[in-house]
Amino acid sequence: MKKFIGLAVAGALLVAMTGCASGGSGGDGAGSGGDGDLVVGFSQVGAESGWRTANTKDIQRAFKDAGIELKFSDAQGKQENQIKAIRSYIQQQVDVIAFSPVVESGWDTVLNEAKDAGIPVVLTDRSVDSKDDSLYESFLGSDFIAEGEKAGEWIKTEYADADTVKIVELQGTTGAAPANDRAKGLRDAFGDDAKYDIIASQTGDFTRAGGKQVMEAFLKSNPEIDLVYAHNDDMGLGAIEAIEAAGKTPGTDIKIVTVDAVHDGMQALADGKINFIVECSPLLGDQLVDIAQKVAAGETVEKRIVTEETTFTADQAKEALPDRQY
Ligand code: GZL
């Protein structure tokens, strides 16, 4: 009889423990932290650029301000690390999973695992090319095609009187949504006007070192370069180093257009070494908190939430720099 009672007590304990840990149903907000304590798992791309650093800081600040537990992992630029992190969050039965997909493809399997576990997923910053948009509740980030178009429109104005413009392009990480779309946006702006001649295009992986290395190669093989289109400030800053090392003046001999508008890029713009910057805001933290709280409560959120962004000339950068948060 004693043995039976012992087993019954053990069974009851087991149910109680499982019941408490199974809070990751995405609807009741009872994460693995107990009733009412929302727990969010976040997988970040890495720490490749000033933009990424600012993005991470803002997300961690926002969840701290909101008193919400944020489990955070840095994938060091590797998709397999992000997939591992998402699987770990599923195991931990968090209430919501959020991540910035390092590349657009290859997510359906793990996102279906999250869906089967009843854990809602939110995409931030970069999107995925999955055909099944039930695999995520919302995408929060920029319109990268529009960013490329803004860069293209500035180039068309700047070179309105030129017969031809020889452009080299420093692309972002191969396969990443911002790289694909910023390339597309620029080309959409140019249309089939052969005046805009993209003579070379290569990934610098969104890093300053990558931008410098690729620009060195571009300079060696292309004596006549009018303009560099860099998919982010960091690669543009690397290109500045390469151009100066080649004895040329960035912003004058070779003009530079970049995307992001992080502090170092804006300083180079103010100094005349970069000529135009298209803003891409990394400050997604508060909006992500709001979306996570809503999806955890089972509320419907907008499928695509695009951030407000502008552009900067040198004078606008000088004016904006004192108040920039990043
Ligand atoms: C854009 C973001 C890009 C930035 C880069 O939203 O994904 O990744 O433009 C960053 O600086 O590395």
mmCIF file of C-alpha atoms and ligand atoms in Angstrom:
data_model
loop_
_atom_site.group_PDB
_atom_site.id
_atom_site.type_symbol
_atom_site.label_atom_id
_atom_site.label_comp_id
_atom_site.label_asym_id
_atom_site.label_seq_id
_atom_site.Cartn_x
_atom_site.Cartn_y
_atom_site.Cartn_z
ATOM 1 C CA MET A 1 0.000 0.000 0.000
ATOM 2 C CA LYS A 2 2.822 2.392 0.996
ATOM 3 C CA LYS A 3 4.445 1.732 -2.412
ATOM 4 C CA PHE A 4 1.176 2.653 -4.170
ATOM 5 C CA ILE A 5 0.867 5.949 -2.265
ATOM 6 C CA GLY A 6 4.523 6.750 -3.031
ATOM 7 C CA LEU A 7 3.960 6.184 -6.748
ATOM 8 C CA ALA A 8 0.764 8.290 -6.689
ATOM 9 C CA VAL A 9 2.606 11.193 -5.026
ATOM 10 C CA ALA A 10 5.504 10.930 -7.518
ATOM 11 C CA GLY A 11 3.035 10.888 -10.421
ATOM 12 C CA ALA A 12 1.233 13.968 -9.091
ATOM 13 C CA LEU A 13 4.553 15.792 -8.699
ATOM 14 C CA LEU A 14 5.531 14.868 -12.253
ATOM 15 C CA VAL A 15 2.237 16.213 -13.691
ATOM 16 C CA ALA A 16 2.584 19.409 -11.650
ATOM 17 C CA MET A 17 6.131 19.986 -12.890
ATOM 18 C CA THR A 18 5.265 19.207 -16.529
ATOM 19 C CA GLY A 19 2.161 21.383 -16.346
ATOM 20 C CA CYS A 20 4.232 24.358 -15.117
ATOM 21 C CA ALA A 21 6.991 23.936 -17.766
ATOM 22 C CA SER A 22 4.508 23.448 -20.590
ATOM 23 C CA GLY A 23 3.485 27.082 -20.455
ATOM 24 C CA GLY A 24 4.959 27.727 -23.891
ATOM 25 C CA SER A 25 1.580 27.426 -25.561
ATOM 26 C CA GLY A 26 1.994 30.909 -26.911
ATOM 27 C CA GLY A 27 -1.441 31.892 -25.690
ATOM 28 C CA ASP A 28 -1.467 32.026 -21.906
ATOM 29 C CA GLY A 29 1.753 33.935 -21.321
ATOM 30 C CA ALA A 30 2.747 31.328 -18.749
ATOM 31 C CA GLY A 31 6.282 30.768 -20.005
ATOM 32 C CA SER A 32 8.836 28.540 -18.382
ATOM 33 C CA GLY A 33 9.291 31.399 -15.918
ATOM 34 C CA GLY A 34 5.932 30.606 -14.266
ATOM 35 C CA ASP A 35 2.403 32.057 -14.567
ATOM 36 C CA GLY A 36 2.259 35.474 -16.201
ATOM 37 C CA ASP A 37 6.020 35.795 -16.699
ATOM 38 C CA LEU A 38 6.557 36.122 -20.434
ATOM 39 C CA VAL A 39 9.738 34.468 -21.715
ATOM 40 C CA VAL A 40 11.050 35.356 -25.194
ATOM 41 C CA GLY A 41 13.876 33.580 -27.006
ATOM 42 C CA PHE A 42 15.848 35.747 -29.447
ATOM 43 C CA SER A 43 18.444 34.625 -32.010
ATOM 44 C CA GLN A 44 20.620 37.468 -33.319
ATOM 45 C CA VAL A 45 22.654 37.304 -36.566
ATOM 46 C CA GLY A 46 25.962 38.195 -34.945
ATOM 47 C CA ALA A 47 28.017 41.340 -34.267
ATOM 48 C CA GLU A 48 29.224 42.099 -37.801
ATOM 49 C CA SER A 49 28.518 45.826 -37.938
ATOM 50 C CA GLY A 50 27.761 48.986 -36.024
ATOM 51 C CA TRP A 51 24.136 48.534 -37.030
ATOM 52 C CA ARG A 52 23.996 45.062 -35.489
ATOM 53 C CA THR A 53 25.559 46.245 -32.239
ATOM 54 C CA ALA A 54 23.014 49.062 -31.982
ATOM 55 C CA ASN A 55 20.192 46.632 -32.808
ATOM 56 C CA THR A 56 21.258 44.185 -30.083
ATOM 57 C CA LYS A 57 21.635 46.934 -27.486
ATOM 58 C CA ASP A 58 18.202 48.341 -28.260
ATOM 59 C CA ILE A 59 16.443 44.969 -28.113
ATOM 60 C CA GLN A 60 18.094 44.046 -24.798
ATOM 61 C CA ARG A 61 17.260 47.503 -23.390
ATOM 62 C CA ALA A 62 13.613 47.300 -24.477
ATOM 63 C CA PHE A 63 12.991 43.882 -22.910
ATOM 64 C CA LYS A 64 14.761 44.964 -19.704
ATOM 65 C CA ASP A 65 12.643 48.131 -19.543
ATOM 66 C CA ALA A 66 9.511 45.996 -20.026
ATOM 67 C CA GLY A 67 10.571 43.536 -17.306
ATOM 68 C CA ILE A 68 10.325 40.625 -19.746
ATOM 69 C CA GLU A 69 12.832 37.736 -19.667
ATOM 70 C CA LEU A 70 14.839 37.685 -22.930
ATOM 71 C CA LYS A 71 16.913 34.614 -23.707
ATOM 72 C CA PHE A 72 19.520 35.918 -26.198
ATOM 73 C CA SER A 73 21.917 34.074 -28.513
ATOM 74 C CA ASP A 74 24.499 35.411 -31.008
ATOM 75 C CA ALA A 75 24.773 33.132 -34.075
ATOM 76 C CA GLN A 76 28.122 34.579 -35.224
ATOM 77 C CA GLY A 77 26.733 34.847 -38.731
ATOM 78 C CA LYS A 78 25.901 31.130 -39.057
ATOM 79 C CA GLN A 79 22.448 29.841 -39.977
ATOM 80 C CA GLU A 80 23.106 26.509 -38.253
ATOM 81 C CA ASN A 81 23.653 28.357 -34.979
ATOM 82 C CA GLN A 82 20.352 30.158 -35.368
ATOM 83 C CA ILE A 83 18.557 26.874 -36.051
ATOM 84 C CA LYS A 84 20.196 25.348 -32.948
ATOM 85 C CA ALA A 85 19.120 28.356 -30.857
ATOM 86 C CA ILE A 86 15.524 28.152 -32.104
ATOM 87 C CA ARG A 87 15.431 24.425 -31.277
ATOM 88 C CA SER A 88 16.773 25.177 -27.819
ATOM 89 C CA TYR A 89 14.037 27.774 -27.258
ATOM 90 C CA ILE A 90 11.450 25.206 -28.367
ATOM 91 C CA GLN A 91 12.884 22.718 -25.831
ATOM 92 C CA GLN A 92 12.741 25.400 -23.134
ATOM 93 C CA GLN A 93 9.132 26.074 -24.165
ATOM 94 C CA VAL A 94 9.488 29.843 -24.312
ATOM 95 C CA ASP A 95 6.333 31.839 -25.027
ATOM 96 C CA VAL A 96 7.606 33.579 -28.163
ATOM 97 C CA ILE A 97 10.599 33.088 -30.470
ATOM 98 C CA ALA A 98 12.003 36.107 -32.341
ATOM 99 C CA PHE A 99 14.980 36.198 -34.686
ATOM 100 C CA SER A 100 16.726 38.080 -37.456
ATOM 101 C CA PRO A 101 17.351 35.442 -40.169
ATOM 102 C CA VAL A 102 20.959 35.703 -41.365
ATOM 103 C CA VAL A 103 19.834 34.506 -44.828
ATOM 104 C CA GLU A 104 16.404 34.301 -46.478
ATOM 105 C CA SER A 105 16.234 30.568 -47.228
ATOM 106 C CA GLY A 106 16.272 27.278 -45.305
ATOM 107 C CA TRP A 107 13.932 28.016 -42.406
ATOM 108 C CA ASP A 108 10.764 25.990 -43.085
ATOM 109 C CA THR A 109 11.786 22.857 -41.147
ATOM 110 C CA VAL A 110 12.659 24.588 -37.885
ATOM 111 C CA LEU A 111 9.780 27.055 -38.165
ATOM 112 C CA ASN A 112 7.390 24.125 -38.580
ATOM 113 C CA GLU A 113 8.890 22.630 -35.397
ATOM 114 C CA ALA A 114 8.086 25.882 -33.549
ATOM 115 C CA LYS A 115 4.567 25.877 -35.038
ATOM 116 C CA ASP A 116 4.020 22.245 -33.970
ATOM 117 C CA ALA A 117 5.171 23.226 -30.454
ATOM 118 C CA GLY A 118 2.581 26.037 -30.444
ATOM 119 C CA ILE A 119 5.255 28.749 -30.096
ATOM 120 C CA PRO A 120 4.634 31.902 -32.191
ATOM 121 C CA VAL A 121 7.588 33.274 -34.165
ATOM 122 C CA VAL A 122 8.334 36.936 -34.956
ATOM 123 C CA LEU A 123 10.848 37.972 -37.639
ATOM 124 C CA THR A 124 12.830 41.155 -36.992
ATOM 125 C CA ASP A 125 15.136 43.119 -39.302
ATOM 126 C CA ARG A 126 15.455 40.470 -42.040
ATOM 127 C CA SER A 127 12.782 38.237 -43.540
ATOM 128 C CA VAL A 128 12.588 34.683 -44.899
ATOM 129 C CA ASP A 129 11.534 33.474 -48.364
ATOM 130 C CA SER A 130 9.215 30.752 -47.038
ATOM 131 C CA LYS A 131 6.060 30.314 -49.125
ATOM 132 C CA ASP A 132 4.106 29.493 -45.957
ATOM 133 C CA ASP A 133 3.576 32.761 -44.085
ATOM 134 C CA SER A 134 1.699 30.944 -41.317
ATOM 135 C CA LEU A 135 5.182 30.028 -40.028
ATOM 136 C CA TYR A 136 5.588 33.468 -38.499
ATOM 137 C CA GLU A 137 3.191 35.963 -36.935
ATOM 138 C CA SER A 138 4.843 39.157 -38.141
ATOM 139 C CA PHE A 139 7.866 40.752 -39.820
ATOM 140 C CA LEU A 140 9.201 43.954 -38.252
ATOM 141 C CA GLY A 141 11.886 45.791 -40.191
ATOM 142 C CA SER A 142 12.868 47.933 -43.149
ATOM 143 C CA ASP A 143 11.861 47.929 -46.784
ATOM 144 C CA PHE A 144 15.288 47.149 -48.247
ATOM 145 C CA ILE A 145 14.114 47.498 -51.849
ATOM 146 C CA ALA A 146 12.994 51.054 -51.067
ATOM 147 C CA GLU A 147 16.416 51.693 -49.510
ATOM 148 C CA GLY A 148 18.117 50.589 -52.743
ATOM 149 C CA GLU A 149 15.748 52.738 -54.772
ATOM 150 C CA LYS A 150 16.544 55.795 -52.626
ATOM 151 C CA ALA A 151 20.261 55.226 -53.256
ATOM 152 C CA GLY A 152 19.585 54.891 -56.987
ATOM 153 C CA GLU A 153 17.498 58.049 -57.143
ATOM 154 C CA TRP A 154 20.263 60.069 -55.454
ATOM 155 C CA ILE A 155 22.822 58.715 -57.959
ATOM 156 C CA LYS A 156 20.556 59.655 -60.881
ATOM 157 C CA THR A 157 20.264 63.224 -59.538
ATOM 158 C CA GLU A 158 23.967 63.515 -58.706
ATOM 159 C CA TYR A 159 24.986 62.343 -62.195
ATOM 160 C CA ALA A 160 22.150 63.918 -64.179
ATOM 161 C CA ASP A 161 24.648 65.605 -66.554
ATOM 162 C CA ALA A 162 27.057 62.674 -66.897
ATOM 163 C CA ASP A 163 27.143 60.415 -69.960
ATOM 164 C CA THR A 164 28.013 57.346 -67.937
ATOM 165 C CA VAL A 165 28.562 56.379 -64.293
ATOM 166 C CA LYS A 166 30.917 53.521 -63.480
ATOM 167 C CA ILE A 167 29.710 51.932 -60.242
ATOM 168 C CA VAL A 168 31.209 49.240 -58.034
ATOM 169 C CA GLU A 169 28.906 47.550 -55.529
ATOM 170 C CA LEU A 170 29.875 46.184 -52.124
ATOM 171 C CA GLN A 171 27.071 43.726 -51.398
ATOM 172 C CA GLY A 172 25.935 42.521 -48.004
ATOM 173 C CA THR A 173 26.036 38.909 -46.829
ATOM 174 C CA THR A 174 25.269 36.505 -49.695
ATOM 175 C CA GLY A 175 21.656 35.337 -49.473
ATOM 176 C CA ALA A 176 20.624 37.903 -46.861
ATOM 177 C CA ALA A 177 17.398 39.828 -47.503
ATOM 178 C CA PRO A 178 19.073 43.272 -47.234
ATOM 179 C CA ALA A 179 21.744 42.218 -49.737
ATOM 180 C CA ASN A 180 19.240 40.797 -52.224
ATOM 181 C CA ASP A 181 16.819 43.694 -51.922
ATOM 182 C CA ARG A 182 19.254 46.606 -51.768
ATOM 183 C CA ALA A 183 20.802 45.246 -54.981
ATOM 184 C CA LYS A 184 17.341 44.946 -56.571
ATOM 185 C CA GLY A 185 16.218 48.409 -55.447
ATOM 186 C CA LEU A 186 19.237 50.119 -57.014
ATOM 187 C CA ARG A 187 18.737 48.293 -60.305
ATOM 188 C CA ASP A 188 15.003 49.047 -60.278
ATOM 189 C CA ALA A 189 15.852 52.754 -59.980
ATOM 190 C CA PHE A 190 18.241 52.574 -62.955
ATOM 191 C CA GLY A 191 15.852 50.558 -65.097
ATOM 192 C CA ASP A 192 17.421 49.737 -68.475
ATOM 193 C CA ASP A 193 19.369 52.996 -68.715
ATOM 194 C CA ALA A 194 22.828 51.804 -69.782
ATOM 195 C CA LYS A 195 24.313 55.069 -68.470
ATOM 196 C CA TYR A 196 24.519 53.430 -65.041
ATOM 197 C CA ASP A 197 27.236 50.854 -65.507
ATOM 198 C CA ILE A 198 27.700 48.480 -62.539
ATOM 199 C CA ILE A 199 31.200 47.300 -63.475
ATOM 200 C CA ALA A 200 31.767 45.082 -60.416
ATOM 201 C CA SER A 201 29.725 43.660 -57.567
ATOM 202 C CA GLN A 202 30.921 41.459 -54.702
ATOM 203 C CA THR A 203 29.996 40.684 -51.118
ATOM 204 C CA GLY A 204 31.946 42.327 -48.320
ATOM 205 C CA ASP A 205 29.726 40.485 -45.807
ATOM 206 C CA PHE A 206 28.547 43.731 -44.152
ATOM 207 C CA THR A 207 31.915 44.152 -42.400
ATOM 208 C CA ARG A 208 34.459 46.993 -42.526
ATOM 209 C CA ALA A 209 37.300 44.527 -43.200
ATOM 210 C CA GLY A 210 35.285 42.888 -45.965
ATOM 211 C CA GLY A 211 34.517 46.217 -47.601
ATOM 212 C CA LYS A 212 38.187 47.264 -47.496
ATOM 213 C CA GLN A 213 39.439 43.969 -48.931
ATOM 214 C CA VAL A 214 36.942 43.921 -51.814
ATOM 215 C CA MET A 215 37.482 47.606 -52.590
ATOM 216 C CA GLU A 216 41.258 47.018 -52.807
ATOM 217 C CA ALA A 217 40.573 44.374 -55.443
ATOM 218 C CA PHE A 218 38.108 46.633 -57.287
ATOM 219 C CA LEU A 219 40.680 49.447 -57.401
ATOM 220 C CA LYS A 220 43.357 47.120 -58.787
ATOM 221 C CA SER A 221 41.158 45.812 -61.603
ATOM 222 C CA ASN A 222 39.099 48.924 -62.414
ATOM 223 C CA PRO A 223 41.120 52.110 -63.101
ATOM 224 C CA GLU A 224 37.968 54.155 -63.725
ATOM 225 C CA ILE A 225 35.520 54.021 -60.796
ATOM 226 C CA ASP A 226 33.095 56.930 -60.295
ATOM 227 C CA LEU A 227 31.084 55.652 -57.343
ATOM 228 C CA VAL A 228 30.880 52.952 -54.677
ATOM 229 C CA TYR A 229 27.443 51.676 -53.621
ATOM 230 C CA ALA A 230 27.948 49.904 -50.289
ATOM 231 C CA HIS A 231 25.023 47.989 -48.774
ATOM 232 C CA ASN A 232 26.030 49.264 -45.327
ATOM 233 C CA ASP A 233 28.131 51.991 -43.688
ATOM 234 C CA ASP A 234 30.723 49.544 -42.370
ATOM 235 C CA MET A 235 31.684 48.338 -45.851
ATOM 236 C CA GLY A 236 31.673 51.960 -47.013
ATOM 237 C CA LEU A 237 34.104 52.849 -44.210
ATOM 238 C CA GLY A 238 36.342 49.963 -45.300
ATOM 239 C CA ALA A 239 36.192 51.263 -48.874
ATOM 240 C CA ILE A 240 37.318 54.708 -47.646
ATOM 241 C CA GLU A 241 40.459 53.107 -46.175
ATOM 242 C CA ALA A 242 41.198 51.328 -49.460
ATOM 243 C CA ILE A 243 40.597 54.447 -51.582
ATOM 244 C CA GLU A 244 42.878 56.564 -49.385
ATOM 245 C CA ALA A 245 45.556 53.850 -49.432
ATOM 246 C CA ALA A 246 45.396 54.007 -53.238
ATOM 247 C CA GLY A 247 46.157 57.743 -53.072
ATOM 248 C CA LYS A 248 42.649 58.875 -54.043
ATOM 249 C CA THR A 249 40.174 61.101 -52.190
ATOM 250 C CA PRO A 250 36.953 59.366 -51.093
ATOM 251 C CA GLY A 251 33.859 61.500 -51.614
ATOM 252 C CA THR A 252 35.601 63.459 -54.376
ATOM 253 C CA ASP A 253 37.644 61.234 -56.754
ATOM 254 C CA ILE A 254 35.319 58.336 -55.969
ATOM 255 C CA LYS A 255 31.914 59.090 -54.487
ATOM 256 C CA ILE A 256 30.338 56.748 -51.926
ATOM 257 C CA VAL A 257 26.698 55.947 -51.146
ATOM 258 C CA THR A 258 25.877 53.699 -48.191
ATOM 259 C CA VAL A 259 22.923 52.414 -46.139
ATOM 260 C CA ASP A 260 22.399 52.406 -42.334
ATOM 261 C CA ALA A 261 23.357 55.872 -40.923
ATOM 262 C CA VAL A 262 25.219 54.620 -37.857
ATOM 263 C CA HIS A 263 27.472 57.107 -36.055
ATOM 264 C CA ASP A 264 30.749 56.342 -37.859
ATOM 265 C CA GLY A 265 29.024 56.468 -41.238
ATOM 266 C CA MET A 266 27.342 59.766 -40.398
ATOM 267 C CA GLN A 267 30.684 61.204 -39.246
ATOM 268 C CA ALA A 268 32.299 60.200 -42.560
ATOM 269 C CA LEU A 269 29.340 61.809 -44.347
ATOM 270 C CA ALA A 270 29.770 65.017 -42.351
ATOM 271 C CA ASP A 271 33.503 64.911 -43.198
ATOM 272 C CA GLY A 272 32.758 64.602 -46.922
ATOM 273 C CA LYS A 273 34.196 61.075 -47.334
ATOM 274 C CA ILE A 274 30.753 59.555 -47.909
ATOM 275 C CA ASN A 275 28.319 61.508 -50.104
ATOM 276 C CA PHE A 276 24.874 60.145 -49.212
ATOM 277 C CA ILE A 277 23.437 57.715 -46.659
ATOM 278 C CA VAL A 278 20.076 55.941 -46.721
ATOM 279 C CA GLU A 279 18.871 55.317 -43.174
ATOM 280 C CA CYS A 280 18.048 51.820 -41.913
ATOM 281 C CA SER A 281 16.927 51.985 -38.292
ATOM 282 C CA PRO A 282 18.238 49.349 -35.836
ATOM 283 C CA LEU A 283 15.958 50.645 -33.055
ATOM 284 C CA LEU A 284 13.393 47.832 -33.203
ATOM 285 C CA GLY A 285 13.310 46.953 -29.482
ATOM 286 C CA ASP A 286 10.128 48.660 -28.280
ATOM 287 C CA GLN A 287 8.091 47.545 -31.281
ATOM 288 C CA LEU A 288 9.372 43.976 -30.829
ATOM 289 C CA VAL A 289 8.323 43.990 -27.163
ATOM 290 C CA ASP A 290 4.846 45.162 -28.172
ATOM 291 C CA ILE A 291 4.507 42.468 -30.851
ATOM 292 C CA ALA A 292 5.798 39.728 -28.499
ATOM 293 C CA GLN A 293 3.299 40.696 -25.787
ATOM 294 C CA LYS A 294 0.434 40.672 -28.280
ATOM 295 C CA VAL A 295 1.257 37.321 -29.912
ATOM 296 C CA ALA A 296 1.830 35.737 -26.483
ATOM 297 C CA ALA A 297 -1.667 36.897 -25.531
ATOM 298 C CA GLY A 298 -3.025 35.307 -28.701
ATOM 299 C CA GLU A 299 -3.787 38.646 -30.344
ATOM 300 C CA THR A 300 -3.466 39.096 -34.112
ATOM 301 C CA VAL A 301 -0.743 41.496 -35.240
ATOM 302 C CA GLU A 302 0.037 43.054 -38.634
ATOM 303 C CA LYS A 303 1.910 40.608 -40.857
ATOM 304 C CA ARG A 304 4.437 43.247 -41.960
ATOM 305 C CA ILE A 305 5.433 46.298 -39.912
ATOM 306 C CA VAL A 306 7.840 48.541 -41.834
ATOM 307 C CA THR A 307 10.023 51.011 -39.933
ATOM 308 C CA GLU A 308 10.067 54.739 -40.696
ATOM 309 C CA GLU A 309 13.346 55.832 -42.294
ATOM 310 C CA THR A 310 14.906 58.825 -44.039
ATOM 311 C CA THR A 311 18.086 59.774 -45.914
ATOM 312 C CA PHE A 312 21.004 62.053 -45.106
ATOM 313 C CA THR A 313 23.225 64.507 -46.985
ATOM 314 C CA ALA A 314 26.390 65.927 -45.392
ATOM 315 C CA ASP A 315 24.603 68.995 -44.009
ATOM 316 C CA GLN A 316 21.789 66.858 -42.586
ATOM 317 C CA ALA A 317 24.360 64.555 -40.972
ATOM 318 C CA LYS A 318 26.119 67.510 -39.290
ATOM 319 C CA GLU A 319 22.757 68.616 -37.883
ATOM 320 C CA ALA A 320 21.674 65.121 -36.770
ATOM 321 C CA LEU A 321 24.951 63.838 -35.281
ATOM 322 C CA PRO A 322 24.706 65.489 -31.836
ATOM 323 C CA ASP A 323 21.380 63.773 -31.099
ATOM 324 C CA ARG A 324 21.986 60.353 -32.676
ATOM 325 C CA GLN A 325 21.376 57.413 -30.295
ATOM 326 C CA TYR A 326 23.796 55.122 -32.161
HETATM 327 C C1 GZL B 1 19.607 45.690 -42.149
HETATM 328 C C2 GZL B 1 20.561 44.753 -41.431
HETATM 329 C C3 GZL B 1 21.923 44.860 -42.037
HETATM 330 C C4 GZL B 1 22.555 46.239 -41.861
HETATM 331 C C5 GZL B 1 23.979 45.859 -41.701
HETATM 332 O O1 GZL B 1 18.364 45.661 -41.528
HETATM 333 O O2 GZL B 1 20.117 43.421 -41.540
HETATM 334 O O3 GZL B 1 22.774 43.935 -41.370
HETATM 335 O O4 GZL B 1 22.332 47.109 -42.933
HETATM 336 C C6 GZL B 1 23.856 44.672 -40.772
HETATM 337 O O5 GZL B 1 24.808 46.866 -41.172
HETATM 338 O O6 GZL B 1 25.026 43.959 -40.703
#
